[in-house]
Amino acid sequence: MSQPTDPYEDHLDDLPPARPVHYAEQALLGALLLDPHRLTEISDLDADQFGNHAHGALFQAMRTAPLPNPEDHRSDPAWLNTVLDAARPHAPGLTASYLHTLIQVCPWPKHAPTYARMVQADHARRTVLIHAERLVQTTTDTTLPNPAATTLAQADTLGQFLDTLAGRFASHPGSLPRTEVPATRAGQRGEEAIDEERLLLATATAHPAELKDMRWLQPDDFTLPLHAGLWQCLSALVHNGEPVDAITILWEAQHRGLLADGLDPRHLIDLLSTPVGSPEYWGERVLQRALLGRASDVGTRIAAYAQDPANTPHQLITGSRRALADLTALRTRWTRSASPPRAPRAPRGPAVTRAGPPPRTTAPSARALR
């Protein structure tokens, strides 16, 4: 007869295996419990850098408890009891037996600084992942009043953290991560994005003179290749001083091969014949969408680097910095589009000829007024 299954039974075998950093934290704490004076060798390690909360609480208790006399510590567990009592309010699951387990699993107490660097490296990886995920979430937050500025601020925060990490971890050969990151840009397409691009093309066709001040918008900013090609047609006609309307753009599109896929010319003419608003407004909308899409791609790539445990801290830093660099050019163009137009220069004064002295502009002298 089969035994009934206890619904409250703990299925410990179903738990995922502990990650390597768990054993590094245990080895570090065991080394410090054996030789508390090694705390001075890892002064740059903080309690919040531990992945296990109980381990961090125990480490913080070690930091706050006065160091024992080395000779007394070998035979007296008083310091261990002090540390345990200080850590238990923050981690009630800690027991005296677990402290003995930490001591037993430590291979070499003299390797404590190395164990500490392992803990710091894993904390750096987890923190980069948090920043990258926040960057991705910011790009899709529709409640933000200024999504572009908020996204760029989050990218700056991530970049500053990477700069801080660069000073903590030494560089070494083979610094590029080999993590494969799937392309995500295609997923940014949507009806709203396509509609905004169509309105931009139609409005720019109606007001082509404004394109001279919109060099900050590039074909790569469009989600559809057809729209990018039509923007190139518009820009070329304006640059060459040619007349711009739906028919001239259609002719230019034919020369550029945009009709080769069976596009109906009537459909293209209709697309370019419904202007609304100003080209600059729709151009900024298209550029902002491109900026948010690029930032999302960058955050996704950095998150993939951080989730790959095969990457060393230096590989993570280098790969993440290169990913952020892909946002720089687009960010520069966005800043240029959002900057106010320059005020017109004041008219110059009349030119001075060499034939005679400059005209008198000062007030007459007192003698002349007498």
Short mmCIF file of C-alpha atoms in Angstrom, two decimals:
data_model
loop_
_atom_site.label_atom_id
_atom_site.label_comp_id
_atom_site.label_asym_id
_atom_site.label_seq_id
_atom_site.Cartn_x
_atom_site.Cartn_y
_atom_site.Cartn_z
CA MET A 1 0.00 0.00 0.00
CA SER A 2 1.45 3.36 -1.02
CA GLN A 3 2.05 5.99 1.64
CA PRO A 4 0.05 9.24 1.34
CA THR A 5 2.03 12.27 0.27
CA ASP A 6 2.42 14.97 2.88
CA PRO A 7 1.48 18.27 1.22
CA TYR A 8 3.75 20.12 3.64
CA GLU A 9 6.79 17.97 2.95
CA ASP A 10 9.86 19.95 1.93
CA HIS A 11 11.13 18.89 -1.48
CA LEU A 12 14.76 19.82 -0.88
CA ASP A 13 15.90 17.77 -3.86
CA ASP A 14 13.99 20.13 -6.17
CA LEU A 15 16.02 23.16 -5.11
CA PRO A 16 18.56 24.40 -7.67
CA PRO A 17 22.22 23.79 -6.78
CA ALA A 18 24.05 26.59 -5.03
CA ARG A 19 26.17 28.83 -7.22
CA PRO A 20 29.96 28.96 -6.79
CA VAL A 21 29.78 32.32 -5.00
CA HIS A 22 27.84 30.61 -2.17
CA TYR A 23 30.87 28.47 -1.39
CA ALA A 24 33.17 31.48 -1.72
CA GLU A 25 31.10 33.32 0.88
CA GLN A 26 31.18 30.31 3.20
CA ALA A 27 34.94 29.94 2.80
CA LEU A 28 35.49 33.64 3.50
CA LEU A 29 33.36 33.64 6.63
CA GLY A 30 35.00 30.45 7.84
CA ALA A 31 38.43 32.03 7.38
CA LEU A 32 37.37 35.09 9.38
CA LEU A 33 35.87 32.98 12.15
CA LEU A 34 39.14 31.09 12.42
CA ASP A 35 41.31 34.20 12.20
CA PRO A 36 39.32 37.40 12.86
CA HIS A 37 42.40 39.60 12.34
CA ARG A 38 42.20 38.88 8.60
CA LEU A 39 39.32 41.36 8.55
CA THR A 40 41.96 44.07 8.11
CA GLU A 41 42.99 42.46 4.79
CA ILE A 42 39.52 42.93 3.23
CA SER A 43 38.58 46.40 4.39
CA ASP A 44 36.98 47.25 1.04
CA LEU A 45 34.32 44.53 1.32
CA ASP A 46 30.83 45.54 2.49
CA ALA A 47 28.14 43.40 4.06
CA ASP A 48 25.60 44.24 1.34
CA GLN A 49 27.91 42.71 -1.27
CA PHE A 50 27.08 39.20 -0.06
CA GLY A 51 24.47 37.37 -2.08
CA ASN A 52 23.22 35.50 1.01
CA HIS A 53 21.52 37.80 3.52
CA ALA A 54 22.53 35.70 6.53
CA HIS A 55 26.15 35.75 5.38
CA GLY A 56 26.05 39.52 5.09
CA ALA A 57 24.56 39.88 8.56
CA LEU A 58 27.25 37.62 9.99
CA PHE A 59 29.99 39.60 8.25
CA GLN A 60 28.57 42.89 9.57
CA ALA A 61 28.54 41.45 13.09
CA MET A 62 32.22 40.52 12.71
CA ARG A 63 32.96 44.09 11.68
CA THR A 64 31.24 45.60 14.71
CA ALA A 65 32.57 43.16 17.35
CA PRO A 66 35.94 44.05 18.89
CA LEU A 67 38.69 41.75 17.66
CA PRO A 68 39.72 39.11 20.21
CA ASN A 69 43.19 38.34 21.43
CA PRO A 70 44.63 35.76 18.99
CA GLU A 71 45.90 33.49 21.77
CA ASP A 72 42.61 33.56 23.68
CA HIS A 73 40.60 33.02 20.51
CA ARG A 74 42.19 29.65 19.87
CA SER A 75 40.68 28.19 23.06
CA ASP A 76 37.78 30.48 23.94
CA PRO A 77 34.61 30.72 21.77
CA ALA A 78 33.55 33.99 23.40
CA TRP A 79 34.11 36.03 20.23
CA LEU A 80 32.09 33.53 18.17
CA ASN A 81 29.20 33.83 20.62
CA THR A 82 29.40 37.63 20.51
CA VAL A 83 29.27 37.62 16.73
CA LEU A 84 26.38 35.16 16.65
CA ASP A 85 24.37 37.19 19.17
CA ALA A 86 24.93 40.38 17.15
CA ALA A 87 23.92 38.73 13.83
CA ARG A 88 20.83 36.82 14.98
CA PRO A 89 18.46 39.82 15.18
CA HIS A 90 19.10 40.40 11.46
CA ALA A 91 19.29 36.71 10.47
CA PRO A 92 17.30 34.56 12.97
CA GLY A 93 18.17 31.36 11.11
CA LEU A 94 21.83 31.52 12.11
CA THR A 95 22.93 28.88 14.59
CA ALA A 96 26.12 27.96 16.38
CA SER A 97 26.31 24.74 14.37
CA TYR A 98 26.30 26.72 11.12
CA LEU A 99 29.27 28.75 12.32
CA HIS A 100 31.13 25.49 12.89
CA THR A 101 30.11 24.39 9.39
CA LEU A 102 31.63 27.58 7.96
CA ILE A 103 34.86 26.88 9.77
CA GLN A 104 34.99 23.30 8.49
CA VAL A 105 34.37 24.16 4.82
CA CYS A 106 37.12 26.79 4.65
CA PRO A 107 40.07 25.27 2.73
CA TRP A 108 42.72 27.86 3.65
CA PRO A 109 42.15 30.90 5.91
CA LYS A 110 45.08 32.68 4.23
CA HIS A 111 43.06 32.76 1.00
CA ALA A 112 40.51 35.12 2.58
CA PRO A 113 41.40 38.10 0.29
CA THR A 114 40.84 35.91 -2.77
CA TYR A 115 37.49 34.73 -1.47
CA ALA A 116 36.55 38.37 -0.82
CA ARG A 117 37.34 39.33 -4.43
CA MET A 118 35.07 36.50 -5.59
CA VAL A 119 32.25 37.91 -3.47
CA GLN A 120 32.86 41.39 -4.86
CA ALA A 121 32.94 40.12 -8.44
CA ASP A 122 29.59 38.40 -8.10
CA HIS A 123 28.11 41.47 -6.45
CA ALA A 124 29.35 43.59 -9.35
CA ARG A 125 27.72 41.21 -11.83
CA ARG A 126 24.40 41.30 -9.95
CA THR A 127 24.46 45.10 -9.71
CA VAL A 128 25.22 45.56 -13.40
CA LEU A 129 22.28 43.27 -14.14
CA ILE A 130 19.99 45.41 -11.96
CA HIS A 131 21.09 48.62 -13.72
CA ALA A 132 20.66 47.03 -17.15
CA GLU A 133 17.17 45.76 -16.36
CA ARG A 134 16.19 49.21 -15.06
CA LEU A 135 17.42 50.73 -18.30
CA VAL A 136 15.24 48.36 -20.33
CA GLN A 137 12.22 49.01 -18.10
CA THR A 138 12.67 52.77 -18.38
CA THR A 139 12.50 52.65 -22.17
CA THR A 140 9.01 51.10 -22.03
CA ASP A 141 7.56 53.17 -19.16
CA THR A 142 4.70 55.12 -20.74
CA THR A 143 4.05 57.12 -17.55
CA LEU A 144 7.26 59.14 -17.75
CA PRO A 145 6.81 62.81 -18.68
CA ASN A 146 10.18 62.86 -20.46
CA PRO A 147 11.14 59.27 -21.34
CA ALA A 148 14.23 60.20 -23.36
CA ALA A 149 15.80 62.26 -20.56
CA THR A 150 14.99 59.62 -17.94
CA THR A 151 16.41 56.86 -20.11
CA LEU A 152 19.63 58.76 -20.75
CA ALA A 153 19.95 59.49 -17.02
CA GLN A 154 19.63 55.76 -16.29
CA ALA A 155 22.28 55.03 -18.92
CA ASP A 156 24.55 57.57 -17.20
CA THR A 157 24.02 55.84 -13.87
CA LEU A 158 25.02 52.53 -15.41
CA GLY A 159 28.06 54.11 -17.04
CA GLN A 160 29.19 55.67 -13.76
CA PHE A 161 28.91 52.32 -12.00
CA LEU A 162 31.01 50.70 -14.72
CA ASP A 163 33.64 53.42 -14.23
CA THR A 164 33.72 52.60 -10.53
CA LEU A 165 34.13 48.89 -11.24
CA ALA A 166 36.96 49.57 -13.68
CA GLY A 167 39.07 50.87 -10.80
CA ARG A 168 38.45 47.75 -8.70
CA PHE A 169 39.17 44.95 -11.16
CA ALA A 170 42.41 44.71 -13.11
CA SER A 171 42.32 44.25 -16.87
CA HIS A 172 43.60 41.11 -18.56
CA PRO A 173 43.84 39.63 -22.09
CA GLY A 174 40.69 38.31 -23.71
CA SER A 175 38.54 41.12 -22.40
CA LEU A 176 35.56 40.78 -24.77
CA PRO A 177 32.59 38.65 -23.68
CA ARG A 178 31.59 35.80 -25.96
CA THR A 179 27.96 35.81 -24.89
CA GLU A 180 25.54 35.53 -27.79
CA VAL A 181 22.87 38.21 -27.60
CA PRO A 182 19.75 37.88 -29.80
CA ALA A 183 18.80 40.91 -31.86
CA THR A 184 15.77 42.73 -30.45
CA ARG A 185 15.48 45.85 -32.64
CA ALA A 186 12.88 44.21 -34.89
CA GLY A 187 10.55 43.87 -31.92
CA GLN A 188 10.32 47.69 -31.61
CA ARG A 189 8.03 47.99 -34.65
CA GLY A 190 4.41 48.85 -34.00
CA GLU A 191 1.47 50.57 -35.60
CA GLU A 192 2.11 53.79 -33.71
CA ALA A 193 5.73 53.94 -34.87
CA ILE A 194 4.74 53.26 -38.49
CA ASP A 195 2.01 55.91 -38.39
CA GLU A 196 4.41 58.53 -37.02
CA GLU A 197 6.92 57.78 -39.76
CA ARG A 198 4.22 58.09 -42.44
CA LEU A 199 3.08 61.42 -41.01
CA LEU A 200 6.68 62.64 -40.99
CA LEU A 201 7.19 61.72 -44.65
CA ALA A 202 3.92 63.32 -45.73
CA THR A 203 4.52 66.50 -43.72
CA ALA A 204 8.11 66.78 -44.91
CA THR A 205 6.87 66.46 -48.49
CA ALA A 206 4.56 69.42 -47.87
CA HIS A 207 7.23 71.48 -46.09
CA PRO A 208 10.58 70.39 -47.58
CA ALA A 209 12.41 73.59 -46.60
CA GLU A 210 12.38 72.50 -42.94
CA LEU A 211 14.49 69.44 -43.73
CA LYS A 212 17.62 71.59 -43.91
CA ASP A 213 17.47 71.98 -40.13
CA MET A 214 16.72 68.28 -39.49
CA ARG A 215 20.10 66.73 -40.24
CA TRP A 216 19.91 65.10 -36.81
CA LEU A 217 17.48 62.53 -38.25
CA GLN A 218 19.04 59.61 -40.14
CA PRO A 219 17.57 56.75 -42.22
CA ASP A 220 18.62 54.24 -39.55
CA ASP A 221 16.16 55.86 -37.15
CA PHE A 222 13.18 54.50 -39.12
CA THR A 223 11.69 51.12 -38.33
CA LEU A 224 10.70 50.25 -41.92
CA PRO A 225 13.29 50.10 -44.74
CA LEU A 226 10.76 51.66 -47.14
CA HIS A 227 10.36 54.69 -44.90
CA ALA A 228 14.12 55.00 -44.52
CA GLY A 229 14.48 54.91 -48.31
CA LEU A 230 11.81 57.56 -48.80
CA TRP A 231 13.56 59.80 -46.27
CA GLN A 232 16.73 59.44 -48.32
CA CYS A 233 14.78 60.43 -51.44
CA LEU A 234 13.44 63.53 -49.70
CA SER A 235 16.84 64.51 -48.36
CA ALA A 236 18.50 64.05 -51.75
CA LEU A 237 15.92 66.23 -53.53
CA VAL A 238 16.24 68.99 -50.93
CA HIS A 239 20.03 68.82 -50.99
CA ASN A 240 20.12 69.09 -54.78
CA GLY A 241 17.61 71.94 -54.85
CA GLU A 242 15.07 69.92 -56.85
CA PRO A 243 11.31 70.42 -56.63
CA VAL A 244 9.71 68.27 -53.93
CA ASP A 245 6.26 66.74 -54.15
CA ALA A 246 4.75 63.26 -54.21
CA ILE A 247 5.52 62.76 -57.92
CA THR A 248 9.18 63.82 -57.74
CA ILE A 249 9.69 61.61 -54.72
CA LEU A 250 8.06 58.72 -56.57
CA TRP A 251 10.47 59.25 -59.47
CA GLU A 252 13.45 59.34 -57.11
CA ALA A 253 12.18 56.22 -55.35
CA GLN A 254 12.05 54.41 -58.68
CA HIS A 255 15.71 55.22 -59.32
CA ARG A 256 16.67 53.97 -55.88
CA GLY A 257 14.90 50.63 -56.41
CA LEU A 258 12.18 51.15 -53.84
CA LEU A 259 9.51 50.00 -56.29
CA ALA A 260 11.31 46.77 -57.17
CA ASP A 261 9.30 44.72 -54.66
CA GLY A 262 6.01 45.40 -56.41
CA LEU A 263 5.07 48.52 -54.45
CA ASP A 264 2.03 50.20 -55.99
CA PRO A 265 2.99 53.77 -57.02
CA ARG A 266 -0.54 54.94 -56.12
CA HIS A 267 -0.01 53.65 -52.57
CA LEU A 268 3.21 55.65 -52.27
CA ILE A 269 1.57 58.82 -53.58
CA ASP A 270 -1.27 58.45 -51.07
CA LEU A 271 1.25 57.93 -48.27
CA LEU A 272 2.96 61.24 -49.10
CA SER A 273 -0.24 63.26 -49.49
CA THR A 274 -1.61 63.48 -45.93
CA PRO A 275 0.48 66.09 -44.05
CA VAL A 276 -0.32 66.87 -40.41
CA GLY A 277 1.56 69.31 -38.19
CA SER A 278 5.24 70.05 -38.71
CA PRO A 279 8.12 67.80 -39.87
CA GLU A 280 10.20 68.72 -36.82
CA TYR A 281 7.54 67.42 -34.43
CA TRP A 282 7.22 64.07 -36.14
CA GLY A 283 10.98 63.88 -36.65
CA GLU A 284 11.55 64.24 -32.93
CA ARG A 285 8.99 61.52 -32.30
CA VAL A 286 10.77 59.17 -34.69
CA LEU A 287 14.18 60.01 -33.22
CA GLN A 288 12.95 59.54 -29.65
CA ARG A 289 11.53 56.14 -30.54
CA ALA A 290 14.85 55.20 -32.14
CA LEU A 291 16.70 56.40 -29.04
CA LEU A 292 14.50 54.36 -26.70
CA GLY A 293 14.79 51.32 -28.95
CA ARG A 294 18.57 51.58 -29.04
CA ALA A 295 18.72 52.01 -25.25
CA SER A 296 16.52 48.93 -24.83
CA ASP A 297 18.84 46.94 -27.08
CA VAL A 298 21.86 48.15 -25.11
CA GLY A 299 20.27 47.24 -21.78
CA THR A 300 19.30 43.81 -23.09
CA ARG A 301 22.83 43.16 -24.31
CA ILE A 302 24.41 44.22 -21.01
CA ALA A 303 21.90 42.11 -19.06
CA ALA A 304 22.89 39.10 -21.17
CA TYR A 305 26.55 39.72 -20.35
CA ALA A 306 25.76 39.99 -16.64
CA GLN A 307 23.66 36.81 -16.65
CA ASP A 308 26.48 34.80 -18.20
CA PRO A 309 28.66 33.50 -15.32
CA ALA A 310 31.45 32.70 -17.79
CA ASN A 311 32.25 36.41 -18.12
CA THR A 312 34.92 37.77 -15.82
CA PRO A 313 34.39 41.18 -14.22
CA HIS A 314 36.72 42.79 -16.76
CA GLN A 315 34.89 41.16 -19.67
CA LEU A 316 31.61 42.38 -18.23
CA ILE A 317 32.95 45.93 -17.86
CA THR A 318 34.48 46.07 -21.34
CA GLY A 319 31.47 44.55 -23.09
CA SER A 320 29.04 46.81 -21.23
CA ARG A 321 31.04 49.93 -22.03
CA ARG A 322 31.09 49.05 -25.72
CA ALA A 323 27.36 48.49 -25.62
CA LEU A 324 26.79 51.93 -24.08
CA ALA A 325 29.03 53.47 -26.73
CA ASP A 326 26.50 52.37 -29.36
CA LEU A 327 24.09 54.84 -27.76
CA THR A 328 26.49 57.81 -27.92
CA ALA A 329 25.99 58.90 -31.54
CA LEU A 330 22.21 58.69 -31.35
CA ARG A 331 22.28 60.53 -28.05
CA THR A 332 24.28 63.36 -29.62
CA ARG A 333 21.74 63.74 -32.41
CA TRP A 334 18.88 63.72 -29.91
CA THR A 335 20.53 66.50 -27.92
CA ARG A 336 20.96 68.48 -31.14
CA SER A 337 17.29 68.05 -32.04
CA ALA A 338 16.09 69.07 -28.59
CA SER A 339 18.33 72.16 -28.32
CA PRO A 340 16.62 75.50 -28.98
CA PRO A 341 17.38 77.18 -32.30
CA ARG A 342 20.14 79.73 -32.31
CA ALA A 343 19.15 83.37 -32.16
CA PRO A 344 19.78 85.27 -35.39
CA ARG A 345 22.96 87.30 -35.43
CA ALA A 346 22.74 91.06 -35.11
CA PRO A 347 23.26 92.89 -38.42
CA ARG A 348 26.78 94.07 -38.98
CA GLY A 349 27.62 97.77 -39.10
CA PRO A 350 28.44 99.56 -42.33
CA ALA A 351 31.71 98.50 -43.91
CA VAL A 352 34.65 100.90 -43.52
CA THR A 353 36.47 101.73 -46.73
CA ARG A 354 40.15 102.52 -47.03
CA ALA A 355 39.46 105.87 -48.79
CA GLY A 356 38.70 107.83 -45.66
CA PRO A 357 38.31 107.75 -41.86
CA PRO A 358 35.41 105.92 -40.23
CA PRO A 359 32.24 107.91 -39.67
CA ARG A 360 31.99 109.86 -36.40
CA THR A 361 29.94 107.94 -33.85
CA THR A 362 30.94 109.74 -30.63
CA ALA A 363 29.11 112.67 -29.06
CA PRO A 364 30.33 116.17 -30.02
CA SER A 365 32.90 117.74 -27.70
CA ALA A 366 32.06 120.41 -25.14
CA ARG A 367 33.90 123.09 -27.20
CA ALA A 368 31.65 122.45 -30.17
CA LEU A 369 28.59 123.06 -28.02
CA ARG A 370 29.69 126.52 -26.90
#
